[in-house]
Amino acid sequence: MWRPQDHVGDGSSVDDGQLVIAVEDSVSLALEGAEPTLVEVSGGLDSSIIAGTAGRLGLGGRVAAALHFRSNRPESDESTWANSVATGQGWPIFVGELSPGIFDPKNLFELSCGARPAINAMDLVRDAATVAAAQAYSAGALVTGKGGDTVFFQPPTVDILADYVLATGWRGLGGDLAQGLARRLRRSVWSVGEEARHRLRDRAPPSLTSPLLGPRGRAQATTPIHPWMEGIDDLPPGKQRQIQGIVATFNVRGVTRYAKEMAVRHPLLSQPVIEASLGIPTWRLAPGGRERGLARELFADRVPESVLKRRSKGELGAYYARTIARSGDLLKPFLLDGVLCEAGVLDRNAVEAALAPDTLICHSENPALMSATAVEAFARYWQARLPDWPADARRRRD
């Protein structure tokens, strides 16, 4: 069985060029075929690397249009950067407008028929806009930059410094990397260094458990959530986090409406790209503590300078919070009276508190709520199709 931990290197024989080759090969394969293709262009670094690599390889002619989404809030509007990428490649751009609406969780039932919950279909507005783009350009494939945050290493974490100290010795606590991370995290060098020391003493992977878990859910969370998470305690802390990110990206493989319309390809999540990235230490992937710093160096010749120099990232938290708040009358009974709360997988009180208006405004648990909704729909869908489950559970769908 392929396991990511088997490809983690010690940094002694790193070849950054292998990452470039892997990305180029994967983009080439993603754009093969004669069907019109859409390339998702968010305005961020990862999708810009995909677009720029397509152009560098002379494959831009296979792209029918760039696909971009924007909300009406300034923190989520990345259209300036997206336009620069699309214009540079000579592609028309299809813009999907994201406006908060009412989300009926029962709309997920038809998308819960796969092997995984339809977490990546939770944004039904975006899902519908992608279908509209596919139909507008008769597209047979969609290529995205998903996975770039993981393989190029975006997380702002002291684990990078812990990995560096593990490789070079304790003198690494006083170097440029520690100072760069301190500036990025807006903390003192001393606190960053102390946390890195703590991570090296306690090498257990950080928890990924939902704050909404009930007693049964917490009991199950004591075991690895995926076979790839087994036996990674001895790996450098940053590589543990990177493997967790790889596992988490499986949500992009759930059923969506647009995936029924066209093939969906994520070249940055291909095995060669993941293996090349795992072989590069996190402190090399994020030199000086700069997120995705190595990727910015390696692909600088194919990404607009405005994107390379960006220090911000599009934020859709307010968009999702408003959608959840407007949908409270539908989400509350769906989750609070659902099979997950009844089984103790979710904590009913925690879910109810997370759905309170004040919580949504001040301390939103949007990702946990969205995941819980998708898993609830998934559980109800399959309970209704398993003959050995109680009839009352099957009626929960209605």
mmCIF file of C-alpha atoms in Angstrom:
data_model
loop_
_atom_site.group_PDB
_atom_site.id
_atom_site.type_symbol
_atom_site.label_atom_id
_atom_site.label_comp_id
_atom_site.label_asym_id
_atom_site.label_seq_id
_atom_site.Cartn_x
_atom_site.Cartn_y
_atom_site.Cartn_z
ATOM 1 C CA MET A 1 0.000 0.000 0.000
ATOM 2 C CA TRP A 2 1.295 3.446 -0.902
ATOM 3 C CA ARG A 3 1.884 5.594 2.177
ATOM 4 C CA PRO A 4 3.006 9.230 2.219
ATOM 5 C CA GLN A 5 5.313 8.697 5.205
ATOM 6 C CA ASP A 6 7.458 6.367 3.103
ATOM 7 C CA HIS A 7 8.434 9.328 0.910
ATOM 8 C CA VAL A 8 9.495 11.783 3.613
ATOM 9 C CA GLY A 9 13.181 12.578 3.092
ATOM 10 C CA ASP A 10 15.765 13.914 5.523
ATOM 11 C CA GLY A 11 16.717 16.757 3.211
ATOM 12 C CA SER A 12 20.184 15.415 2.470
ATOM 13 C CA SER A 13 19.514 14.765 -1.222
ATOM 14 C CA VAL A 14 16.820 17.252 -2.138
ATOM 15 C CA ASP A 15 16.306 18.110 -5.789
ATOM 16 C CA ASP A 16 13.904 21.039 -6.071
ATOM 17 C CA GLY A 17 13.785 20.477 -9.819
ATOM 18 C CA GLN A 18 11.873 17.251 -9.272
ATOM 19 C CA LEU A 19 8.956 19.272 -7.947
ATOM 20 C CA VAL A 20 8.881 21.398 -11.095
ATOM 21 C CA ILE A 21 9.045 18.319 -13.319
ATOM 22 C CA ALA A 22 6.267 16.625 -11.370
ATOM 23 C CA VAL A 23 4.012 19.692 -11.607
ATOM 24 C CA GLU A 24 4.640 20.080 -15.335
ATOM 25 C CA ASP A 25 3.974 16.401 -16.045
ATOM 26 C CA SER A 26 0.779 16.469 -13.995
ATOM 27 C CA VAL A 27 -0.525 19.639 -15.652
ATOM 28 C CA SER A 28 0.241 18.162 -19.056
ATOM 29 C CA LEU A 29 -1.738 15.028 -18.235
ATOM 30 C CA ALA A 30 -4.607 17.075 -16.784
ATOM 31 C CA LEU A 31 -4.928 19.022 -20.045
ATOM 32 C CA GLU A 32 -4.632 16.075 -22.386
ATOM 33 C CA GLY A 33 -7.568 15.295 -24.624
ATOM 34 C CA ALA A 34 -9.534 17.242 -27.177
ATOM 35 C CA GLU A 35 -12.424 18.381 -24.957
ATOM 36 C CA PRO A 36 -12.741 22.065 -24.036
ATOM 37 C CA THR A 37 -11.277 22.566 -20.570
ATOM 38 C CA LEU A 38 -11.873 25.087 -17.817
ATOM 39 C CA VAL A 39 -9.040 26.094 -15.486
ATOM 40 C CA GLU A 40 -10.067 27.390 -12.091
ATOM 41 C CA VAL A 41 -8.227 30.655 -11.399
ATOM 42 C CA SER A 42 -8.808 31.985 -7.914
ATOM 43 C CA GLY A 43 -6.217 34.748 -8.022
ATOM 44 C CA GLY A 44 -4.069 32.863 -5.526
ATOM 45 C CA LEU A 45 -0.672 31.292 -6.046
ATOM 46 C CA ASP A 46 -1.599 27.646 -6.591
ATOM 47 C CA SER A 47 -4.080 28.090 -9.433
ATOM 48 C CA SER A 48 -1.780 30.727 -10.967
ATOM 49 C CA ILE A 49 1.022 28.145 -11.083
ATOM 50 C CA ILE A 50 -1.317 25.734 -12.886
ATOM 51 C CA ALA A 51 -2.320 28.405 -15.403
ATOM 52 C CA GLY A 52 1.250 29.607 -15.916
ATOM 53 C CA THR A 53 2.539 26.074 -16.356
ATOM 54 C CA ALA A 54 -0.122 25.382 -18.971
ATOM 55 C CA GLY A 55 1.089 28.426 -20.868
ATOM 56 C CA ARG A 56 4.758 27.531 -20.438
ATOM 57 C CA LEU A 57 4.089 24.065 -21.894
ATOM 58 C CA GLY A 58 2.222 25.515 -24.862
ATOM 59 C CA LEU A 59 -1.069 23.976 -23.725
ATOM 60 C CA GLY A 60 -3.007 27.194 -23.208
ATOM 61 C CA GLY A 61 -4.915 26.626 -26.430
ATOM 62 C CA ARG A 62 -6.675 23.647 -24.878
ATOM 63 C CA VAL A 63 -8.287 25.920 -22.271
ATOM 64 C CA ALA A 64 -11.705 27.308 -23.153
ATOM 65 C CA ALA A 65 -11.865 29.751 -20.233
ATOM 66 C CA ALA A 66 -10.684 30.575 -16.754
ATOM 67 C CA LEU A 67 -13.219 29.996 -13.994
ATOM 68 C CA HIS A 68 -13.284 32.466 -11.116
ATOM 69 C CA PHE A 69 -15.563 33.040 -8.139
ATOM 70 C CA ARG A 70 -16.042 36.205 -6.151
ATOM 71 C CA SER A 71 -18.232 37.436 -3.358
ATOM 72 C CA ASN A 72 -19.521 40.950 -2.833
ATOM 73 C CA ARG A 73 -17.298 41.457 0.215
ATOM 74 C CA PRO A 74 -13.885 43.104 -0.250
ATOM 75 C CA GLU A 75 -11.929 40.454 1.673
ATOM 76 C CA SER A 76 -13.140 37.732 -0.699
ATOM 77 C CA ASP A 77 -12.813 39.634 -3.981
ATOM 78 C CA GLU A 78 -9.675 38.369 -5.746
ATOM 79 C CA SER A 79 -10.809 39.348 -9.231
ATOM 80 C CA THR A 80 -7.911 41.781 -9.796
ATOM 81 C CA TRP A 81 -5.345 38.984 -9.469
ATOM 82 C CA ALA A 82 -7.505 36.454 -11.311
ATOM 83 C CA ASN A 83 -7.923 38.830 -14.241
ATOM 84 C CA SER A 84 -4.172 39.328 -14.476
ATOM 85 C CA VAL A 85 -3.661 35.555 -14.698
ATOM 86 C CA ALA A 86 -6.403 34.991 -17.271
ATOM 87 C CA THR A 87 -5.366 38.005 -19.369
ATOM 88 C CA GLY A 88 -1.754 36.869 -19.337
ATOM 89 C CA GLN A 89 -2.798 33.542 -20.817
ATOM 90 C CA GLY A 90 -5.254 35.074 -23.289
ATOM 91 C CA TRP A 91 -8.215 33.244 -21.766
ATOM 92 C CA PRO A 92 -11.751 34.587 -21.360
ATOM 93 C CA ILE A 93 -12.905 34.516 -17.753
ATOM 94 C CA PHE A 94 -16.197 33.187 -16.435
ATOM 95 C CA VAL A 95 -17.057 34.825 -13.114
ATOM 96 C CA GLY A 96 -19.367 33.067 -10.698
ATOM 97 C CA GLU A 97 -20.974 35.437 -8.215
ATOM 98 C CA LEU A 98 -21.241 34.094 -4.669
ATOM 99 C CA SER A 99 -24.091 35.663 -2.709
ATOM 100 C CA PRO A 100 -25.268 34.385 0.682
ATOM 101 C CA GLY A 101 -28.579 32.601 0.379
ATOM 102 C CA ILE A 102 -30.663 29.949 2.087
ATOM 103 C CA PHE A 103 -29.100 26.506 2.264
ATOM 104 C CA ASP A 104 -31.473 23.552 2.496
ATOM 105 C CA PRO A 105 -29.408 20.581 3.703
ATOM 106 C CA LYS A 106 -31.849 18.149 2.127
ATOM 107 C CA ASN A 107 -30.413 19.231 -1.238
ATOM 108 C CA LEU A 108 -27.356 17.184 -0.285
ATOM 109 C CA PHE A 109 -29.216 13.874 -0.314
ATOM 110 C CA GLU A 110 -28.837 13.389 -4.059
ATOM 111 C CA LEU A 111 -25.083 14.065 -3.701
ATOM 112 C CA SER A 112 -24.550 11.669 -0.798
ATOM 113 C CA CYS A 113 -24.505 8.570 -2.973
ATOM 114 C CA GLY A 114 -20.723 8.259 -3.158
ATOM 115 C CA ALA A 115 -18.151 6.605 -0.937
ATOM 116 C CA ARG A 116 -17.516 9.857 0.937
ATOM 117 C CA PRO A 117 -19.739 12.647 2.294
ATOM 118 C CA ALA A 118 -20.286 15.457 -0.211
ATOM 119 C CA ILE A 119 -18.278 18.008 1.790
ATOM 120 C CA ASN A 120 -16.967 19.720 -1.348
ATOM 121 C CA ALA A 121 -20.557 20.183 -2.568
ATOM 122 C CA MET A 122 -21.655 22.110 0.523
ATOM 123 C CA ASP A 123 -21.483 25.415 -1.363
ATOM 124 C CA LEU A 124 -24.447 24.782 -3.634
ATOM 125 C CA VAL A 125 -24.192 28.281 -5.163
ATOM 126 C CA ARG A 126 -20.633 27.615 -6.288
ATOM 127 C CA ASP A 127 -21.584 24.139 -7.443
ATOM 128 C CA ALA A 128 -24.384 25.541 -9.636
ATOM 129 C CA ALA A 129 -22.141 28.295 -11.035
ATOM 130 C CA THR A 130 -19.537 25.707 -12.033
ATOM 131 C CA VAL A 131 -22.204 23.719 -13.860
ATOM 132 C CA ALA A 132 -23.255 26.923 -15.654
ATOM 133 C CA ALA A 133 -19.668 27.557 -16.742
ATOM 134 C CA ALA A 134 -19.310 23.989 -18.016
ATOM 135 C CA GLN A 135 -22.468 24.340 -20.069
ATOM 136 C CA ALA A 136 -21.528 27.804 -21.367
ATOM 137 C CA TYR A 137 -18.242 26.512 -22.797
ATOM 138 C CA SER A 138 -19.299 22.896 -23.481
ATOM 139 C CA ALA A 139 -16.419 21.957 -21.199
ATOM 140 C CA GLY A 140 -15.528 18.334 -20.701
ATOM 141 C CA ALA A 141 -12.954 18.886 -17.944
ATOM 142 C CA LEU A 142 -12.122 21.203 -15.074
ATOM 143 C CA VAL A 143 -8.545 21.645 -13.819
ATOM 144 C CA THR A 144 -8.009 23.157 -10.366
ATOM 145 C CA GLY A 145 -5.151 24.192 -8.091
ATOM 146 C CA LYS A 146 -6.549 22.330 -5.093
ATOM 147 C CA GLY A 147 -3.915 20.779 -2.879
ATOM 148 C CA GLY A 148 -1.357 23.530 -3.360
ATOM 149 C CA ASP A 149 -1.664 24.730 0.229
ATOM 150 C CA THR A 150 -0.509 21.280 1.314
ATOM 151 C CA VAL A 151 2.154 20.311 -1.228
ATOM 152 C CA PHE A 152 3.735 23.789 -1.339
ATOM 153 C CA PHE A 153 3.216 24.177 2.434
ATOM 154 C CA GLN A 154 1.114 27.193 3.316
ATOM 155 C CA PRO A 155 0.294 26.610 7.044
ATOM 156 C CA PRO A 156 1.608 29.319 9.411
ATOM 157 C CA THR A 157 3.131 27.032 12.025
ATOM 158 C CA VAL A 158 6.185 26.741 14.253
ATOM 159 C CA ASP A 159 6.421 23.132 13.055
ATOM 160 C CA ILE A 160 8.641 24.504 10.291
ATOM 161 C CA LEU A 161 11.150 25.679 12.892
ATOM 162 C CA ALA A 162 10.871 22.395 14.786
ATOM 163 C CA ASP A 163 11.755 20.515 11.591
ATOM 164 C CA TYR A 164 14.741 22.801 11.032
ATOM 165 C CA VAL A 165 16.046 22.309 14.567
ATOM 166 C CA LEU A 166 15.631 18.561 14.184
ATOM 167 C CA ALA A 167 17.828 18.691 11.071
ATOM 168 C CA THR A 168 20.461 21.223 12.158
ATOM 169 C CA GLY A 169 20.526 21.216 15.951
ATOM 170 C CA TRP A 170 19.365 23.632 18.638
ATOM 171 C CA ARG A 171 21.393 26.492 17.196
ATOM 172 C CA GLY A 172 18.632 26.740 14.568
ATOM 173 C CA LEU A 173 16.393 28.389 17.174
ATOM 174 C CA GLY A 174 18.373 31.603 16.822
ATOM 175 C CA GLY A 175 18.574 31.858 13.051
ATOM 176 C CA ASP A 176 16.772 33.758 10.304
ATOM 177 C CA LEU A 177 14.020 31.143 10.074
ATOM 178 C CA ALA A 178 12.923 31.766 13.660
ATOM 179 C CA GLN A 179 12.849 35.516 13.048
ATOM 180 C CA GLY A 180 10.900 35.106 9.804
ATOM 181 C CA LEU A 181 8.318 32.868 11.459
ATOM 182 C CA ALA A 182 7.990 35.265 14.386
ATOM 183 C CA ARG A 183 7.202 38.124 11.999
ATOM 184 C CA ARG A 184 4.732 35.992 10.076
ATOM 185 C CA LEU A 185 2.978 34.815 13.246
ATOM 186 C CA ARG A 186 3.238 38.282 14.858
ATOM 187 C CA ARG A 187 4.851 36.813 17.938
ATOM 188 C CA SER A 188 8.169 37.108 19.721
ATOM 189 C CA VAL A 189 11.116 34.977 18.646
ATOM 190 C CA TRP A 190 11.237 33.591 22.187
ATOM 191 C CA SER A 191 7.658 32.301 22.155
ATOM 192 C CA VAL A 192 8.121 30.775 18.705
ATOM 193 C CA GLY A 193 11.311 29.047 19.836
ATOM 194 C CA GLU A 194 9.684 27.730 23.022
ATOM 195 C CA GLU A 195 6.732 26.299 21.104
ATOM 196 C CA ALA A 196 9.116 24.619 18.647
ATOM 197 C CA ARG A 197 10.949 23.037 21.605
ATOM 198 C CA HIS A 198 7.626 21.786 22.953
ATOM 199 C CA ARG A 199 6.681 20.260 19.588
ATOM 200 C CA LEU A 200 9.972 18.376 19.540
ATOM 201 C CA ARG A 201 9.318 17.017 23.026
ATOM 202 C CA ASP A 202 5.753 15.985 22.190
ATOM 203 C CA ARG A 203 5.932 14.545 18.688
ATOM 204 C CA ALA A 204 2.297 13.392 18.524
ATOM 205 C CA PRO A 205 0.460 14.837 15.487
ATOM 206 C CA PRO A 206 -1.807 17.795 16.314
ATOM 207 C CA SER A 207 -5.465 16.911 16.677
ATOM 208 C CA LEU A 208 -7.865 17.364 13.774
ATOM 209 C CA THR A 209 -10.990 16.561 15.760
ATOM 210 C CA SER A 210 -14.129 18.650 15.362
ATOM 211 C CA PRO A 211 -15.183 20.860 18.299
ATOM 212 C CA LEU A 212 -18.702 19.500 17.775
ATOM 213 C CA LEU A 213 -17.913 15.881 18.633
ATOM 214 C CA GLY A 214 -19.966 14.048 21.231
ATOM 215 C CA PRO A 215 -18.791 11.214 23.494
ATOM 216 C CA ARG A 216 -18.956 8.557 20.796
ATOM 217 C CA GLY A 217 -17.180 10.797 18.319
ATOM 218 C CA ARG A 218 -14.428 11.650 20.810
ATOM 219 C CA ALA A 219 -13.923 7.980 21.612
ATOM 220 C CA GLN A 220 -13.402 7.178 17.944
ATOM 221 C CA ALA A 221 -11.058 10.174 17.556
ATOM 222 C CA THR A 222 -8.446 8.476 19.736
ATOM 223 C CA THR A 223 -7.481 6.265 16.771
ATOM 224 C CA PRO A 224 -5.951 7.543 13.490
ATOM 225 C CA ILE A 225 -8.593 8.826 11.104
ATOM 226 C CA HIS A 226 -6.828 7.241 8.132
ATOM 227 C CA PRO A 227 -4.212 4.507 7.604
ATOM 228 C CA TRP A 228 -1.811 7.144 6.309
ATOM 229 C CA MET A 229 -1.881 8.728 9.771
ATOM 230 C CA GLU A 230 -0.591 5.574 11.423
ATOM 231 C CA GLY A 231 3.025 5.417 12.541
ATOM 232 C CA ILE A 232 3.915 9.061 11.826
ATOM 233 C CA ASP A 233 4.793 10.081 15.398
ATOM 234 C CA ASP A 234 8.525 9.821 14.683
ATOM 235 C CA LEU A 235 8.363 12.065 11.611
ATOM 236 C CA PRO A 236 9.299 15.764 11.802
ATOM 237 C CA PRO A 237 6.312 17.768 13.125
ATOM 238 C CA GLY A 238 5.915 19.725 9.893
ATOM 239 C CA LYS A 239 5.771 16.541 7.847
ATOM 240 C CA GLN A 240 3.130 15.172 10.198
ATOM 241 C CA ARG A 241 1.064 18.266 9.497
ATOM 242 C CA GLN A 242 1.671 17.931 5.758
ATOM 243 C CA ILE A 243 0.445 14.328 5.763
ATOM 244 C CA GLN A 244 -2.635 15.419 7.695
ATOM 245 C CA GLY A 245 -3.252 17.948 4.937
ATOM 246 C CA ILE A 246 -2.948 15.261 2.274
ATOM 247 C CA VAL A 247 -5.496 13.118 4.103
ATOM 248 C CA ALA A 248 -7.839 16.106 4.459
ATOM 249 C CA THR A 249 -7.788 16.769 0.711
ATOM 250 C CA PHE A 250 -9.885 13.665 0.121
ATOM 251 C CA ASN A 251 -12.955 15.865 0.504
ATOM 252 C CA VAL A 252 -12.340 17.103 -3.058
ATOM 253 C CA ARG A 253 -13.243 13.630 -4.300
ATOM 254 C CA GLY A 254 -16.826 13.668 -3.090
ATOM 255 C CA VAL A 255 -19.811 13.840 -5.431
ATOM 256 C CA THR A 256 -20.721 17.261 -6.850
ATOM 257 C CA ARG A 257 -23.120 18.412 -9.520
ATOM 258 C CA TYR A 258 -20.311 19.765 -11.667
ATOM 259 C CA ALA A 259 -18.407 16.481 -11.427
ATOM 260 C CA LYS A 260 -21.407 14.882 -13.127
ATOM 261 C CA GLU A 261 -20.991 17.355 -15.987
ATOM 262 C CA MET A 262 -17.254 17.006 -16.604
ATOM 263 C CA ALA A 263 -14.054 15.332 -15.466
ATOM 264 C CA VAL A 264 -12.446 17.125 -12.519
ATOM 265 C CA ARG A 265 -8.650 17.046 -12.259
ATOM 266 C CA HIS A 266 -6.388 18.242 -9.459
ATOM 267 C CA PRO A 267 -2.806 18.028 -10.785
ATOM 268 C CA LEU A 268 -1.239 19.243 -7.521
ATOM 269 C CA LEU A 269 -2.728 16.204 -5.786
ATOM 270 C CA SER A 270 -1.154 13.742 -8.194
ATOM 271 C CA GLN A 271 1.109 11.114 -6.659
ATOM 272 C CA PRO A 272 4.326 12.416 -8.309
ATOM 273 C CA VAL A 273 3.735 15.947 -6.989
ATOM 274 C CA ILE A 274 2.940 14.699 -3.485
ATOM 275 C CA GLU A 275 6.022 12.471 -3.427
ATOM 276 C CA ALA A 276 8.309 15.261 -4.661
ATOM 277 C CA SER A 277 6.921 17.621 -2.032
ATOM 278 C CA LEU A 278 7.227 15.120 0.817
ATOM 279 C CA GLY A 279 10.912 14.691 -0.019
ATOM 280 C CA ILE A 280 11.601 18.396 0.556
ATOM 281 C CA PRO A 281 11.896 19.603 4.189
ATOM 282 C CA THR A 282 9.259 22.081 5.304
ATOM 283 C CA TRP A 283 11.913 24.685 6.067
ATOM 284 C CA ARG A 284 12.943 24.498 2.426
ATOM 285 C CA LEU A 285 9.335 24.634 1.217
ATOM 286 C CA ALA A 286 8.880 27.753 3.384
ATOM 287 C CA PRO A 287 12.317 29.450 3.372
ATOM 288 C CA GLY A 288 12.610 32.184 5.948
ATOM 289 C CA GLY A 289 9.158 31.173 7.161
ATOM 290 C CA ARG A 290 7.488 32.512 4.028
ATOM 291 C CA GLU A 291 4.469 30.424 3.088
ATOM 292 C CA ARG A 292 4.968 28.494 -0.158
ATOM 293 C CA GLY A 293 8.234 30.376 -0.556
ATOM 294 C CA LEU A 294 9.975 27.663 -2.567
ATOM 295 C CA ALA A 295 7.073 27.451 -5.004
ATOM 296 C CA ARG A 296 7.269 31.221 -5.476
ATOM 297 C CA GLU A 297 10.956 30.832 -6.392
ATOM 298 C CA LEU A 298 10.576 27.808 -8.663
ATOM 299 C CA PHE A 299 7.598 29.115 -10.638
ATOM 300 C CA ALA A 300 8.369 32.843 -10.594
ATOM 301 C CA ASP A 301 8.841 32.938 -14.353
ATOM 302 C CA ARG A 302 5.262 31.867 -15.069
ATOM 303 C CA VAL A 303 3.199 33.703 -12.432
ATOM 304 C CA PRO A 304 2.273 37.423 -12.528
ATOM 305 C CA GLU A 305 4.428 39.483 -10.195
ATOM 306 C CA SER A 306 1.341 40.854 -8.463
ATOM 307 C CA VAL A 307 0.381 37.304 -7.446
ATOM 308 C CA LEU A 308 3.906 36.388 -6.358
ATOM 309 C CA LYS A 309 4.065 39.381 -4.035
ATOM 310 C CA ARG A 310 0.632 38.863 -2.493
ATOM 311 C CA ARG A 311 0.627 38.581 1.274
ATOM 312 C CA SER A 312 -3.131 38.193 1.566
ATOM 313 C CA LYS A 313 -5.481 35.345 0.772
ATOM 314 C CA GLY A 314 -9.134 35.451 -0.213
ATOM 315 C CA GLU A 315 -11.417 34.950 2.779
ATOM 316 C CA LEU A 316 -14.916 33.521 2.370
ATOM 317 C CA GLY A 317 -15.621 33.078 6.072
ATOM 318 C CA ALA A 318 -18.181 35.880 6.206
ATOM 319 C CA TYR A 319 -19.940 34.520 3.100
ATOM 320 C CA TYR A 320 -20.317 31.065 4.651
ATOM 321 C CA ALA A 321 -21.257 32.473 8.067
ATOM 322 C CA ARG A 322 -24.057 34.544 6.528
ATOM 323 C CA THR A 323 -25.331 31.567 4.550
ATOM 324 C CA ILE A 324 -25.372 29.393 7.669
ATOM 325 C CA ALA A 325 -27.039 32.147 9.721
ATOM 326 C CA ARG A 326 -29.770 32.610 7.109
ATOM 327 C CA SER A 327 -30.285 28.854 6.991
ATOM 328 C CA GLY A 328 -30.533 28.362 10.748
ATOM 329 C CA ASP A 329 -34.223 27.408 10.681
ATOM 330 C CA LEU A 330 -33.362 24.517 8.353
ATOM 331 C CA LEU A 331 -29.998 23.498 9.784
ATOM 332 C CA LYS A 332 -31.030 23.383 13.447
ATOM 333 C CA PRO A 333 -33.642 20.614 13.194
ATOM 334 C CA PHE A 334 -31.586 18.793 10.572
ATOM 335 C CA LEU A 335 -28.547 18.543 12.873
ATOM 336 C CA LEU A 336 -30.043 18.692 16.365
ATOM 337 C CA ASP A 337 -32.653 16.030 15.628
ATOM 338 C CA GLY A 338 -30.355 14.072 13.332
ATOM 339 C CA VAL A 339 -28.830 10.631 13.571
ATOM 340 C CA LEU A 340 -25.352 11.927 14.506
ATOM 341 C CA CYS A 341 -26.551 13.740 17.624
ATOM 342 C CA GLU A 342 -28.798 10.813 18.534
ATOM 343 C CA ALA A 343 -25.843 8.416 18.266
ATOM 344 C CA GLY A 344 -23.522 10.645 20.294
ATOM 345 C CA VAL A 345 -21.196 11.258 17.365
ATOM 346 C CA LEU A 346 -22.031 14.963 17.693
ATOM 347 C CA ASP A 347 -22.658 16.874 20.899
ATOM 348 C CA ARG A 348 -26.143 18.367 20.647
ATOM 349 C CA ASN A 349 -25.341 21.254 22.992
ATOM 350 C CA ALA A 350 -22.142 22.098 21.093
ATOM 351 C CA VAL A 351 -23.982 22.086 17.761
ATOM 352 C CA GLU A 352 -26.772 24.262 19.148
ATOM 353 C CA ALA A 353 -24.234 26.723 20.559
ATOM 354 C CA ALA A 354 -22.344 26.826 17.249
ATOM 355 C CA LEU A 355 -25.551 27.734 15.416
ATOM 356 C CA ALA A 356 -26.366 30.626 17.766
ATOM 357 C CA PRO A 357 -26.260 33.998 15.937
ATOM 358 C CA ASP A 358 -23.720 35.484 18.351
ATOM 359 C CA THR A 359 -21.387 32.528 17.808
ATOM 360 C CA LEU A 360 -21.666 32.759 14.038
ATOM 361 C CA ILE A 361 -20.677 36.423 14.227
ATOM 362 C CA CYS A 362 -17.888 36.279 16.823
ATOM 363 C CA HIS A 363 -16.464 32.754 16.846
ATOM 364 C CA SER A 364 -17.701 30.873 13.851
ATOM 365 C CA GLU A 365 -17.350 27.102 13.545
ATOM 366 C CA ASN A 366 -18.266 27.190 9.849
ATOM 367 C CA PRO A 367 -15.985 24.352 8.655
ATOM 368 C CA ALA A 368 -17.149 22.036 11.448
ATOM 369 C CA LEU A 369 -20.818 22.855 10.834
ATOM 370 C CA MET A 370 -20.508 22.333 7.090
ATOM 371 C CA SER A 371 -18.723 19.009 7.551
ATOM 372 C CA ALA A 372 -21.306 17.882 10.106
ATOM 373 C CA THR A 373 -24.136 18.736 7.714
ATOM 374 C CA ALA A 374 -22.549 16.779 4.873
ATOM 375 C CA VAL A 375 -21.895 13.753 7.101
ATOM 376 C CA GLU A 376 -25.457 13.886 8.480
ATOM 377 C CA ALA A 377 -26.872 13.819 4.950
ATOM 378 C CA PHE A 378 -24.463 11.005 4.050
ATOM 379 C CA ALA A 379 -25.504 8.943 7.083
ATOM 380 C CA ARG A 380 -29.220 9.391 6.404
ATOM 381 C CA TYR A 381 -28.836 8.558 2.724
ATOM 382 C CA TRP A 382 -27.097 5.253 3.388
ATOM 383 C CA GLN A 383 -29.230 4.320 6.376
ATOM 384 C CA ALA A 384 -32.224 4.535 4.085
ATOM 385 C CA ARG A 385 -30.618 1.924 1.836
ATOM 386 C CA LEU A 386 -29.335 -0.618 4.353
ATOM 387 C CA PRO A 387 -31.998 -3.219 5.143
ATOM 388 C CA ASP A 388 -30.524 -4.175 8.506
ATOM 389 C CA TRP A 389 -30.918 -0.703 10.030
ATOM 390 C CA PRO A 390 -33.997 0.269 12.142
ATOM 391 C CA ALA A 391 -36.922 1.640 10.192
ATOM 392 C CA ASP A 392 -37.044 4.817 12.296
ATOM 393 C CA ALA A 393 -33.514 5.701 11.149
ATOM 394 C CA ARG A 394 -34.529 5.244 7.514
ATOM 395 C CA ARG A 395 -37.443 7.637 7.998
ATOM 396 C CA ARG A 396 -35.049 10.367 9.138
ATOM 397 C CA ARG A 397 -34.598 11.493 5.567
ATOM 398 C CA ASP A 398 -38.119 12.947 5.441
#
